[in-house]
Short mmCIF file of C-alpha atoms in Angstrom, two decimals:
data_model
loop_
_atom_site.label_atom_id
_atom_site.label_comp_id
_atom_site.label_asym_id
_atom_site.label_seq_id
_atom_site.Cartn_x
_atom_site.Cartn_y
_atom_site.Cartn_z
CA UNK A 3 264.10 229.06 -33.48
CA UNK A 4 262.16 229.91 -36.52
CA UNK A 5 260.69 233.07 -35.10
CA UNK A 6 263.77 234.64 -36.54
CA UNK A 7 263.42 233.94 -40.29
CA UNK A 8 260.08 234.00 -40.35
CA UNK A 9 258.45 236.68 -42.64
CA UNK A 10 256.79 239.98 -41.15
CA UNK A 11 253.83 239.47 -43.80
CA UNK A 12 250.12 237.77 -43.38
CA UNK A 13 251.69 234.45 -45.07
CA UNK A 14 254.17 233.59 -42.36
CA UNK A 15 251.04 232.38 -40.16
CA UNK A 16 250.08 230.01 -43.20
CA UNK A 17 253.90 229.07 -43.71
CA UNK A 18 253.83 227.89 -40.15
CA UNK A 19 250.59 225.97 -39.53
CA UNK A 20 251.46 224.52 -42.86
CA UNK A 21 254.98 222.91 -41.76
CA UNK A 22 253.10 222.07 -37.96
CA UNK A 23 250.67 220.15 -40.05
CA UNK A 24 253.67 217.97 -41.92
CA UNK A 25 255.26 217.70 -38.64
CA UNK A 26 252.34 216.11 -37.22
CA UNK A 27 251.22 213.93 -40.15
CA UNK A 28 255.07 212.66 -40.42
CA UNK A 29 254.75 211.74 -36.72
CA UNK A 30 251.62 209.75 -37.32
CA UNK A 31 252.81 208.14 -40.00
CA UNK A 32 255.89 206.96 -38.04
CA UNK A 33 254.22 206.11 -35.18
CA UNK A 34 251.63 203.70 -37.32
CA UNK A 35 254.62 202.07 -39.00
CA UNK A 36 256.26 201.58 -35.44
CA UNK A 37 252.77 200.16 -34.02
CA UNK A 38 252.24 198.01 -37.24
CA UNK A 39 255.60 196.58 -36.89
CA UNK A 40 255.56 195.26 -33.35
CA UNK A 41 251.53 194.52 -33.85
CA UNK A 42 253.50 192.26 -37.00
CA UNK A 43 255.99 191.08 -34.38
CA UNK A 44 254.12 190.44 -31.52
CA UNK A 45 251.93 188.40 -33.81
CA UNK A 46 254.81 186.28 -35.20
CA UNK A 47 256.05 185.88 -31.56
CA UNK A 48 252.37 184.75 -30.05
CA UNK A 49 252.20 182.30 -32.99
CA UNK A 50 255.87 181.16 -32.20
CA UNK A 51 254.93 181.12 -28.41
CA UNK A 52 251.46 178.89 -29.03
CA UNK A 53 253.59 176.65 -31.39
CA UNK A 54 256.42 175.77 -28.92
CA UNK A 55 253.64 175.60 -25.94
CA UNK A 56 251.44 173.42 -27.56
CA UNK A 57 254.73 171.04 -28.67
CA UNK A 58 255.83 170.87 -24.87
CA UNK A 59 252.97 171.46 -23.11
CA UNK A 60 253.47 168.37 -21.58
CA UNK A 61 257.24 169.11 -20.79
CA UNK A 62 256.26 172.41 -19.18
CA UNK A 63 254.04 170.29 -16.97
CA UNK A 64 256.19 167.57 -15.77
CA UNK A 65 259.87 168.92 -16.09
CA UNK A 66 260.64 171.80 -13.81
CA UNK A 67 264.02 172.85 -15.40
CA UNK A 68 261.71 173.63 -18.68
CA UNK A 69 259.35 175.35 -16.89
CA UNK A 70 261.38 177.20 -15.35
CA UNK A 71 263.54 178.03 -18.40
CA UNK A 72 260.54 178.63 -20.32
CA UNK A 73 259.18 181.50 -17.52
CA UNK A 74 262.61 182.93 -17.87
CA UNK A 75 262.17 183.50 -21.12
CA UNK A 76 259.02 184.54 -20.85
CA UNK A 77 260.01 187.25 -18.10
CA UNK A 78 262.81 188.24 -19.94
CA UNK A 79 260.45 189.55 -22.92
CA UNK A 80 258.48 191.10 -20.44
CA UNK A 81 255.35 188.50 -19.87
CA UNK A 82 253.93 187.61 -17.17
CA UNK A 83 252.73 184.50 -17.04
CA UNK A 84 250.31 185.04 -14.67
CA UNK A 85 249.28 188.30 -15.13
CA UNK A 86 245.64 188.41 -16.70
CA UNK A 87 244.39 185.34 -14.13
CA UNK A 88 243.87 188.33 -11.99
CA UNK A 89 241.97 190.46 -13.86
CA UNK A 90 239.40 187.93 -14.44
CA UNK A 91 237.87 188.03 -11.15
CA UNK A 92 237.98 191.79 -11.32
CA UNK A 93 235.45 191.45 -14.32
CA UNK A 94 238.56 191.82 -16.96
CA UNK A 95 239.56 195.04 -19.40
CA UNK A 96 239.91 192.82 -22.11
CA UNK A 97 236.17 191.35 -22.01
CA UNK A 98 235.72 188.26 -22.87
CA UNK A 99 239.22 187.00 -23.63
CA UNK A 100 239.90 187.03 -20.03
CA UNK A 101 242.43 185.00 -18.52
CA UNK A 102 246.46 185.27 -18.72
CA UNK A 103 248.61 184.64 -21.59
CA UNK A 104 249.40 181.19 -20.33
CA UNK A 105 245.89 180.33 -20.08
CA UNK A 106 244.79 181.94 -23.71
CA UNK A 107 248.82 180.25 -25.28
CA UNK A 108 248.36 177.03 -23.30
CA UNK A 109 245.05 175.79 -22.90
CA UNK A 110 245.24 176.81 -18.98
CA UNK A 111 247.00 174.24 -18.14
CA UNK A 112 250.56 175.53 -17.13
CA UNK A 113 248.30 178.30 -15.23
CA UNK A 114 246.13 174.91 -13.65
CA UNK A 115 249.62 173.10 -12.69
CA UNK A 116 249.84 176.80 -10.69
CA UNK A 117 246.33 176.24 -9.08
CA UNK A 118 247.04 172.81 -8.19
CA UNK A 119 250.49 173.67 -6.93
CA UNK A 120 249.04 177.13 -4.56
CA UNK A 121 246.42 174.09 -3.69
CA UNK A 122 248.88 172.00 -1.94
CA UNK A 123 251.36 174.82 -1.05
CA UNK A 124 248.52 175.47 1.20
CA UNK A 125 247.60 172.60 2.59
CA UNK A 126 251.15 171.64 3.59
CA UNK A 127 250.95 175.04 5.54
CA UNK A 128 247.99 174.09 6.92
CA UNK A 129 249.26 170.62 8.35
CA UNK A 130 251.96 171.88 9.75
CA UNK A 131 250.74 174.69 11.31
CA UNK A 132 250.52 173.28 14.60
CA UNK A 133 254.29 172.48 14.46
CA UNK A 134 255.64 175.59 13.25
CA UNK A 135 253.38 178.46 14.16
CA UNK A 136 252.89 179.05 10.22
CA UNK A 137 256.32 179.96 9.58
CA UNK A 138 257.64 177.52 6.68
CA UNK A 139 260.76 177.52 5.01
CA UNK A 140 259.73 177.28 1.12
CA UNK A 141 262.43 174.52 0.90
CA UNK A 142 260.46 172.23 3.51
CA UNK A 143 257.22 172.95 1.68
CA UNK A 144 258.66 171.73 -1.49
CA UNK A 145 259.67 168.54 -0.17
CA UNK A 146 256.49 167.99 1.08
CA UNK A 147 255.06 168.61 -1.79
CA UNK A 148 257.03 166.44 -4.08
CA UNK A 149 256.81 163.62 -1.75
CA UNK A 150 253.31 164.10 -2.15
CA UNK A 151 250.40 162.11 0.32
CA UNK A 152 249.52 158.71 -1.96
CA UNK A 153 251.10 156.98 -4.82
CA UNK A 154 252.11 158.79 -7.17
CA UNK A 155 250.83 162.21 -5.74
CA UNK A 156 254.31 164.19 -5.55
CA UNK A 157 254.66 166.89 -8.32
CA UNK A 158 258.02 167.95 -9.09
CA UNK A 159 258.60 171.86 -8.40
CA UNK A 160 261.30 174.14 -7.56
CA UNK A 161 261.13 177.21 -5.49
CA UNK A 162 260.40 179.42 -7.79
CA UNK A 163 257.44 177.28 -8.91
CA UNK A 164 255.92 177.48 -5.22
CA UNK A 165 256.41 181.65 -5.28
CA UNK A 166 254.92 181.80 -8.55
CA UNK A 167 251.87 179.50 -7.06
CA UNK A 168 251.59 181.48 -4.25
CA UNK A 169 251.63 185.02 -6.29
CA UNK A 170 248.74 183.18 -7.90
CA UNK A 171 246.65 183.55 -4.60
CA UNK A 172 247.32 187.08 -3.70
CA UNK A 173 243.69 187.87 -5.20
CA UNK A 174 242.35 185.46 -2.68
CA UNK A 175 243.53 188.07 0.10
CA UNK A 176 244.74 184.89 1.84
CA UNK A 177 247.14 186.16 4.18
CA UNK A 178 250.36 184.18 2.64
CA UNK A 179 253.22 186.04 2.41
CA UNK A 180 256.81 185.31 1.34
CA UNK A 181 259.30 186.66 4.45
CA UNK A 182 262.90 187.15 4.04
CA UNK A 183 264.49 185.16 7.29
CA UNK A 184 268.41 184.49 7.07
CA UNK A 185 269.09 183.20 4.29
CA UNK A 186 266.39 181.44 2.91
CA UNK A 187 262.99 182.88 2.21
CA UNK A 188 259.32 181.69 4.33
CA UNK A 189 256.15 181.54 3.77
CA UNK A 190 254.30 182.77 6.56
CA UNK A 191 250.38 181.20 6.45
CA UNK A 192 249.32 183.88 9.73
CA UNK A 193 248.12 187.11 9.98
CA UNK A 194 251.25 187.54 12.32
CA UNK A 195 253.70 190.69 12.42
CA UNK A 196 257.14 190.13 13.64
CA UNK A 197 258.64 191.93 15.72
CA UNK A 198 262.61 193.02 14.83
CA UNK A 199 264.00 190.77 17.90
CA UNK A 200 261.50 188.10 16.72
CA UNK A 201 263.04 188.00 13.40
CA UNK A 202 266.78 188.43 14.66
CA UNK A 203 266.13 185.61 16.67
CA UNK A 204 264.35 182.95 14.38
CA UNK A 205 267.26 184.25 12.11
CA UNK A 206 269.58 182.74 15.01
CA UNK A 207 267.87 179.84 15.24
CA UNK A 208 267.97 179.19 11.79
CA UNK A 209 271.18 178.98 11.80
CA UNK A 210 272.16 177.36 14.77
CA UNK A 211 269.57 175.35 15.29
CA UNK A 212 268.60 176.41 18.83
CA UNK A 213 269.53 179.53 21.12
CA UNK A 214 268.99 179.98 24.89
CA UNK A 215 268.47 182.78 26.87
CA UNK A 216 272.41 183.14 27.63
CA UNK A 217 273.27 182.86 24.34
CA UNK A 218 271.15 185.66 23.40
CA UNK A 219 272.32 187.91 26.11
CA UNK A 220 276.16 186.99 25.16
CA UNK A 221 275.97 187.45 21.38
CA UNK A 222 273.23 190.21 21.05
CA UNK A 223 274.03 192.12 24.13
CA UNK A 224 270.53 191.73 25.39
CA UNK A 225 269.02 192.42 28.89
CA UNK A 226 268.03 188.76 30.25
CA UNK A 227 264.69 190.52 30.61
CA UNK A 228 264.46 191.00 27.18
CA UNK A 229 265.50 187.86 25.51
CA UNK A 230 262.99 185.84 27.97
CA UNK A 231 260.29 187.97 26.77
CA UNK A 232 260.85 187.54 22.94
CA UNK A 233 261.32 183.79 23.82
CA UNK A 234 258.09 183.55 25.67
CA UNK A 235 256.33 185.28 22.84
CA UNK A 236 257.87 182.82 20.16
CA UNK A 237 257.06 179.81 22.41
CA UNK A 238 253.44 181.17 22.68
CA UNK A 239 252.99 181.60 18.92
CA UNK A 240 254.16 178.08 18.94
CA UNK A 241 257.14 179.38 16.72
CA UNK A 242 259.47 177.36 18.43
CA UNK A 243 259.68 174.11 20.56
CA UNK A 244 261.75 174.06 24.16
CA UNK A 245 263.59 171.85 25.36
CA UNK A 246 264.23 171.56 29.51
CA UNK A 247 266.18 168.92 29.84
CA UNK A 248 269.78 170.53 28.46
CA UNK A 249 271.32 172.52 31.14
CA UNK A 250 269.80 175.75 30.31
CA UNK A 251 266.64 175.47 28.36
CA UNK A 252 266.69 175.53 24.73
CA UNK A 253 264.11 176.52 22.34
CA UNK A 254 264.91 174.69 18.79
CA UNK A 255 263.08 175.82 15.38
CA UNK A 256 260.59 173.27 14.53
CA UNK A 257 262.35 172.04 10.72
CA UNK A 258 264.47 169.87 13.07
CA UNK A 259 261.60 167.89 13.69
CA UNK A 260 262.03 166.37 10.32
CA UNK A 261 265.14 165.89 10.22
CA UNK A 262 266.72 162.90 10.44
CA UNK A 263 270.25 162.24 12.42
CA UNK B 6 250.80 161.10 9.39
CA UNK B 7 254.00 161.26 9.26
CA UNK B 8 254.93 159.44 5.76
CA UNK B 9 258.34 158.06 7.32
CA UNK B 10 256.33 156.60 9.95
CA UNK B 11 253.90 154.93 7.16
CA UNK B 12 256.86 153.87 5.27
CA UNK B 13 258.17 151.98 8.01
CA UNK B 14 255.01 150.63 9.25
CA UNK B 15 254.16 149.47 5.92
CA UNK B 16 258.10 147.48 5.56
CA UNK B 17 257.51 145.89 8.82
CA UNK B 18 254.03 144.45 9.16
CA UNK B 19 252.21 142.96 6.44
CA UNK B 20 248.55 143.22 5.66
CA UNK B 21 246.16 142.30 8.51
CA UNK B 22 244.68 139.82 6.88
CA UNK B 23 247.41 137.84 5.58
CA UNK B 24 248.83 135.07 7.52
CA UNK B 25 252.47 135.49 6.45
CA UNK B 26 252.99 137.63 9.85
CA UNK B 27 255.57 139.35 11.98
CA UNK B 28 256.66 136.00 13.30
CA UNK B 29 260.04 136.03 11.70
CA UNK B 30 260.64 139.78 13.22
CA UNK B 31 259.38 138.39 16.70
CA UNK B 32 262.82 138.25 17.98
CA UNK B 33 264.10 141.30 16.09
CA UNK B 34 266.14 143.19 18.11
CA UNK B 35 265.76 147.03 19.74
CA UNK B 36 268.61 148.17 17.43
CA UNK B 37 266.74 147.38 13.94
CA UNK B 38 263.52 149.20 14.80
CA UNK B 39 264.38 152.32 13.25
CA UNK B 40 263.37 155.06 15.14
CA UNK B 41 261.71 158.50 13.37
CA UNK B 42 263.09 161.45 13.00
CA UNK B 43 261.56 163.55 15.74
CA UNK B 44 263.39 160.83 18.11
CA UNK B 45 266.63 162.48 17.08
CA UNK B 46 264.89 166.11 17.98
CA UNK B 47 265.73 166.85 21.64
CA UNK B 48 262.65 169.12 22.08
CA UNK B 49 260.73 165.91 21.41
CA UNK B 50 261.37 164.74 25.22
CA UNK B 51 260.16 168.11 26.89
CA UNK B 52 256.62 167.94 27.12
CA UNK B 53 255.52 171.47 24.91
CA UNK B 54 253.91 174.27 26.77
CA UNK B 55 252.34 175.25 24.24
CA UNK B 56 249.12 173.58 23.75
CA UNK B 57 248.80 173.68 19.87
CA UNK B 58 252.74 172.54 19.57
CA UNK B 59 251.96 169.78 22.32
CA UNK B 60 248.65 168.43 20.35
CA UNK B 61 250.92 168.42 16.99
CA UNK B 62 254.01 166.42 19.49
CA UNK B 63 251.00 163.93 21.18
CA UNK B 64 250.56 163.23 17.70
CA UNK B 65 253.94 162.23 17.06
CA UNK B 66 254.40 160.65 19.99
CA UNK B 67 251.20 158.30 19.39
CA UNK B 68 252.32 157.33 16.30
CA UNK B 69 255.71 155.94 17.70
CA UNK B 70 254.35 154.21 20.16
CA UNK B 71 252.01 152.68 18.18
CA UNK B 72 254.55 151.85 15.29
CA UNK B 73 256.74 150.57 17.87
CA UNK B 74 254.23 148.16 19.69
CA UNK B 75 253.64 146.76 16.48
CA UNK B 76 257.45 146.19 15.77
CA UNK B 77 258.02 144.75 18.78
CA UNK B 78 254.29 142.96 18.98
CA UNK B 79 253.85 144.52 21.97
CA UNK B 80 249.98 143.87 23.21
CA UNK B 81 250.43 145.21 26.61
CA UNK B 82 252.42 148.17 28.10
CA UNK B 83 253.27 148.72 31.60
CA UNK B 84 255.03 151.86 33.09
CA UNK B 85 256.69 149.80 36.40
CA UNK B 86 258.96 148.75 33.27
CA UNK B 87 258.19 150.23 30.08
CA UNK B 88 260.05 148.89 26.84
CA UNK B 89 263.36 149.68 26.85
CA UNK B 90 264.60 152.37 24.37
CA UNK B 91 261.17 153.31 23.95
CA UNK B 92 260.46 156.29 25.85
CA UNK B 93 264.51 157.35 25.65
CA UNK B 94 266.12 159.09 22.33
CA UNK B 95 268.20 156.16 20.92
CA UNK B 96 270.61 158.98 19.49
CA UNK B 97 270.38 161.88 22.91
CA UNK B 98 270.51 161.81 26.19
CA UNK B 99 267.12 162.75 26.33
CA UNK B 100 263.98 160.48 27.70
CA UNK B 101 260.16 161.13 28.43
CA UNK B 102 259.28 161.59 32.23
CA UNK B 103 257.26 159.07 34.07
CA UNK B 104 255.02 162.16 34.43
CA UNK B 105 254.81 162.85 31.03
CA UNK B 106 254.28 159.16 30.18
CA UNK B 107 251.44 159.36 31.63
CA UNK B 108 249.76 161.82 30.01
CA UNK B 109 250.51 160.72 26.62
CA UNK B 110 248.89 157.23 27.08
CA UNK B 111 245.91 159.17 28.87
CA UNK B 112 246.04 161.04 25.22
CA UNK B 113 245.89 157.91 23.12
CA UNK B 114 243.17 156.52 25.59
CA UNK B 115 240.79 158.88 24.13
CA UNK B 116 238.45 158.55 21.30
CA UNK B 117 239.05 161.67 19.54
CA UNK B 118 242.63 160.38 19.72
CA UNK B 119 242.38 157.38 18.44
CA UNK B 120 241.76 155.42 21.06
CA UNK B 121 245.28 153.45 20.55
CA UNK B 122 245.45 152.29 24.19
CA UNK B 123 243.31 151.48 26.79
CA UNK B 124 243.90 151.50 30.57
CA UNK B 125 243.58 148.01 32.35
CA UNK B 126 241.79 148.85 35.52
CA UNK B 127 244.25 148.60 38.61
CA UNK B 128 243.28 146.10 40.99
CA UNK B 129 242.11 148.52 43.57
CA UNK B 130 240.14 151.60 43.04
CA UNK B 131 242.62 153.88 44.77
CA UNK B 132 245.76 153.12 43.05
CA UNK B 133 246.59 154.78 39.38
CA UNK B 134 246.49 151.88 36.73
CA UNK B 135 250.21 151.31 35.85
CA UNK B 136 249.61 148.97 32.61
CA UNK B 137 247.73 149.35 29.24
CA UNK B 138 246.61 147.33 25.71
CA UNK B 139 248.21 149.16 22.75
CA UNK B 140 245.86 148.46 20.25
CA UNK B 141 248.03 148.70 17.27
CA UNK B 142 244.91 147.05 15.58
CA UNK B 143 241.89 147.97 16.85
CA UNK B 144 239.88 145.48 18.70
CA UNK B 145 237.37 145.19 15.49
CA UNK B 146 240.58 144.74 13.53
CA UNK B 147 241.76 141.80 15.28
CA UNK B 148 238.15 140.36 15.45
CA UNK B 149 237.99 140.53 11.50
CA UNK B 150 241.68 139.13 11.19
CA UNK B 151 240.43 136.50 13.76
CA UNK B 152 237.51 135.12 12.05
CA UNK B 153 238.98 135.69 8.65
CA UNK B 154 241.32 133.37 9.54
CA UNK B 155 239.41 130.76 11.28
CA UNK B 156 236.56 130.32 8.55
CA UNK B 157 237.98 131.40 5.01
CA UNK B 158 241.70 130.43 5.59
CA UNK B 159 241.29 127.22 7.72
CA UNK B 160 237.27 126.37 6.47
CA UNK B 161 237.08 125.69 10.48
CA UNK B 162 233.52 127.26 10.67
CA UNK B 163 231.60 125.03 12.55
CA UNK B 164 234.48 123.58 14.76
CA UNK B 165 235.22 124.79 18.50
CA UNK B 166 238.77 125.63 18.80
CA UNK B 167 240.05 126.50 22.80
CA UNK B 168 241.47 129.71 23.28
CA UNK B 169 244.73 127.86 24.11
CA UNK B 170 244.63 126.91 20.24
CA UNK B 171 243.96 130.15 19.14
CA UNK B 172 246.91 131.61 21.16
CA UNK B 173 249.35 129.25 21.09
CA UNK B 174 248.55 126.53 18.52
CA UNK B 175 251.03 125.10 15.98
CA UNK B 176 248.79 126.77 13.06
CA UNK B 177 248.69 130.29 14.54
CA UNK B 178 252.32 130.70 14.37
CA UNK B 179 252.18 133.11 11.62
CA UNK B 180 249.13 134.81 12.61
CA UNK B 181 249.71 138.09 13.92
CA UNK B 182 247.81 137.62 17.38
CA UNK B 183 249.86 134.52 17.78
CA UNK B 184 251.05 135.01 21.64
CA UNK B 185 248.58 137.45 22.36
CA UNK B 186 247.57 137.94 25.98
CA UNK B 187 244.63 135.92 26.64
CA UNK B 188 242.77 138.60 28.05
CA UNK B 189 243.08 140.80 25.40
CA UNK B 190 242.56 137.58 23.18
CA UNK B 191 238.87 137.43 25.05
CA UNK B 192 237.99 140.84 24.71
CA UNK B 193 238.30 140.48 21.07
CA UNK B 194 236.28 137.26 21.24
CA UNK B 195 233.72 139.25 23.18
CA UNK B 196 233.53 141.36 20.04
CA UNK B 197 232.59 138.25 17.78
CA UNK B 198 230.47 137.46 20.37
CA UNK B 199 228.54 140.66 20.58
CA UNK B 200 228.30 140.17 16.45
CA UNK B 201 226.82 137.13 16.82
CA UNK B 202 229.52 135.16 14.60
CA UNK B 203 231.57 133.27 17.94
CA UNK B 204 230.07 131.53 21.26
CA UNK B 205 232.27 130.59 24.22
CA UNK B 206 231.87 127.97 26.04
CA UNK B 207 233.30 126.84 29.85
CA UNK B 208 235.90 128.91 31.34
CA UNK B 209 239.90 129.84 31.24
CA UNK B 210 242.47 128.28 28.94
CA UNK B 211 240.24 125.09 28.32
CA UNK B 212 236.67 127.87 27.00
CA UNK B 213 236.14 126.57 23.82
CA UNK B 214 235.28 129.15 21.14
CA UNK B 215 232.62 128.27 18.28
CA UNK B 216 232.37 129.71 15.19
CA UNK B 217 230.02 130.39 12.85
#
């Protein structure tokens, strides 16, 4: 663009490096003001943030509608809540500070209530384990959890309280994952791969409550063959429960168990 | 445990010790036991193949019989006639086998189970035995209740009471054990007796029991 004006003579270089050099300090300056500014905002906003936490600290504890409000908002401005608990174990890039945001805004203890929650998230998936072959809907965990074990143990939560816990042990390599199944979302507390009938069929189930072998055939267009063996498999990862005495057996999902009526 | 199953246990009986008992819900009815959930679960009646899901079922399965026992102040269970409505769904034509009966008291018979029944031998040695004790309170339970009751509630240490009395007497009315079998009513004696705090005297309905 310039090349074309620019003088044949020995002062053209200089004329050049000369208007590179504004160029760049102009950028620099800009580029401090821009950092200063949002180092001046971010400020304001941590000391707005610590304010409000340390006012309703408790009411992020106790009432899940605020806490969950209050992790929308803090999502929507792009923090995450629990980001930073991780790199603590992992010896931490920002040295001694460690810890997330929550911890360092709120004294730890909205990032404890997490702890406590993954704590019992997991042993509900440990109880019923036996029952359910470690496939839990997230809606049955949280009403175990709330009802809690003695007095007063319940904690109120919501569903996206119980994800959030359970993101919370993903450094723990614990083998809990969050599966997709119909229309609600699992946790899944085995090291267990389904397979695509598995999943069409718990899907089933889920919805209807049981399926047999007909129905499978019928609806799916399955070889009998086939559905047997996917039912055989679920029954052997206790996934589901049978029952003989219908006139074709029927394998049920195990949340009916706990469900009254 | 299954919380409903504490919650209802808890509404229904009242604490061991106290002598404010089930006497009033004596002649309850069947319909106003109110059955758990899993009753209303037809896989519930199929014994599970799978061993893991059968342990977790057992489970279940212990607890309502216990929980019902105790309702119903059962003491003894026999499978000629077991308790109506017990063993069937009270909402599905579904009910536990005979077969599979069986093998659920032979669960609760053992230790690491609970021990919640015990088998009272058959007569002869051939012959499967066909009744059982529930012991909805353990037998060390019912000895604490027992002397609890007899020395700190009625200050009758000292005084030999028949086991007639302790059965059937106008004060045990509102004792728990009140109308308990009087064999089972001995074997918990025998427990006193092995602690040293009860000696028996004579024989059958006229022994006389001693306390100290």
């Amino acid at each position: 663009m310039a090349s074309n004006r620019r003088g044949v003579g020995l002062s053209a270089f200089k004329t050049a490096s000369i208007s590179a050099d504004q160029y760049a300090r102009h950028g620099a300056q800009l580029r401090s003001n821009h950092a200063d500014a949002l180092a001046n905002q971010l400020s304001v906003f941590q000391a707005a943030l610590h304010n409000f936490s340390i006012t309703h600290a408790k009411d992020i504890r106790s009432n899940p509608t605020f806490r969950a409000e209050f992790a929308r908002m803090c999502n929507a401005i792009g923090v995450d809540p629990l980001a930073g608990s991780n790199t603590r174990s992992g010896g931490g890039k920002d040295g001694s500070k460690g810890g997330s945001v929550w911890a360092k805004m709120l004294g730890s203890s909205v990032n404890d209530f997490y702890f406590e929650l993954a704590v019992r998230v997991v042993e509900v998936c440990r109880e019923t384990r036996a029952e359910n072959g470690g496939m839990i809907a997230i809606g049955e965990v949280r009403k175990r959890v709330e009802k809690g074990r003695g007095v007063g143990g319940g904690m109120q939560v919501t569903d996206d309280d119980i994800e959030q816990a359970l993101k919370s042990l993903k450094p723990l390599s614990g083998g809990f994952d969050i599966v997709p199944l119909g229309f609600s979302k699992f946790i899944r507390s085995v090291p267990k791969e389904l397979n695509p009938d598995q999943s069409i069929v718990l899907e089933v189930i889920q919805v209807l409550g049981y399926v047999t072998v007909s129905m499978l055939q019928a609806n799916l267009g399955w070889e009998r063959v086939r559905a047997e063996a996917v039912m055989s498999d679920l029954v052997t990862d206790s996934l589901v429960w049978i029952d003989t005495q219908a006139e074709e057996i029927e394998y049920w999902s195990p949340a009916g168990l706990h469900q009254a009526g | 445990m299954d919380a409903a199953l504490i919650a209802r246990q808890g509404a229904v009986s009242p604490v061991p010790s106290s002598t404010f008992s089930t006497a009033t819900t004596l002649k309850a009815s069947t319909s106003s036991f109110s059955f758990p959930s899993p009753t209303s679960y037809p896989p519930f009646y199929t014994l599970q193949p799978n061993l893991t899901t059968r342990a977790k079922q057992l489970t279940y399965w212990s607890q309502l019989v216990v929980s019902y026992a105790q309702y119903h102040r059962l003491f003894k269970l026999s499978l000629s006639t077991p308790p109506p409505g017990l063993f069937n769904s009270p909402t599905l034509p579904r009910s536990l086998s005979p077969s599979d009966i069986r093998l659920l008291l032979d669960w609760m018979s053992e230790p690491a189970n609970g021990s919640k029944i015990e088998w009272i031998p058959a007569a002869s040695r051939i012959t499967n035995s066909e009744t059982c004790w529930v012991y909805w309170k353990s037998l060390g339970e019912w000895a604490d209740e027992l002397y609890a009751w007899v020395v700190e509630e009625t200050g009758q240490k000292g005084a030999v009471l028949t086991v007639y009395e302790l059965r059937e007497g106008e004060q045990t009315k509102r004792c728990a054990w009140y109308g308990m079998d009087e064999d089972l009513l001995k074997k918990v004696l025998q427990v006193l007796v092995k602690r040293g705090k009860v000696q028996i005297f004579g024989q059958d309905e006229e022994a006389g029991v001693k306390f100290f």
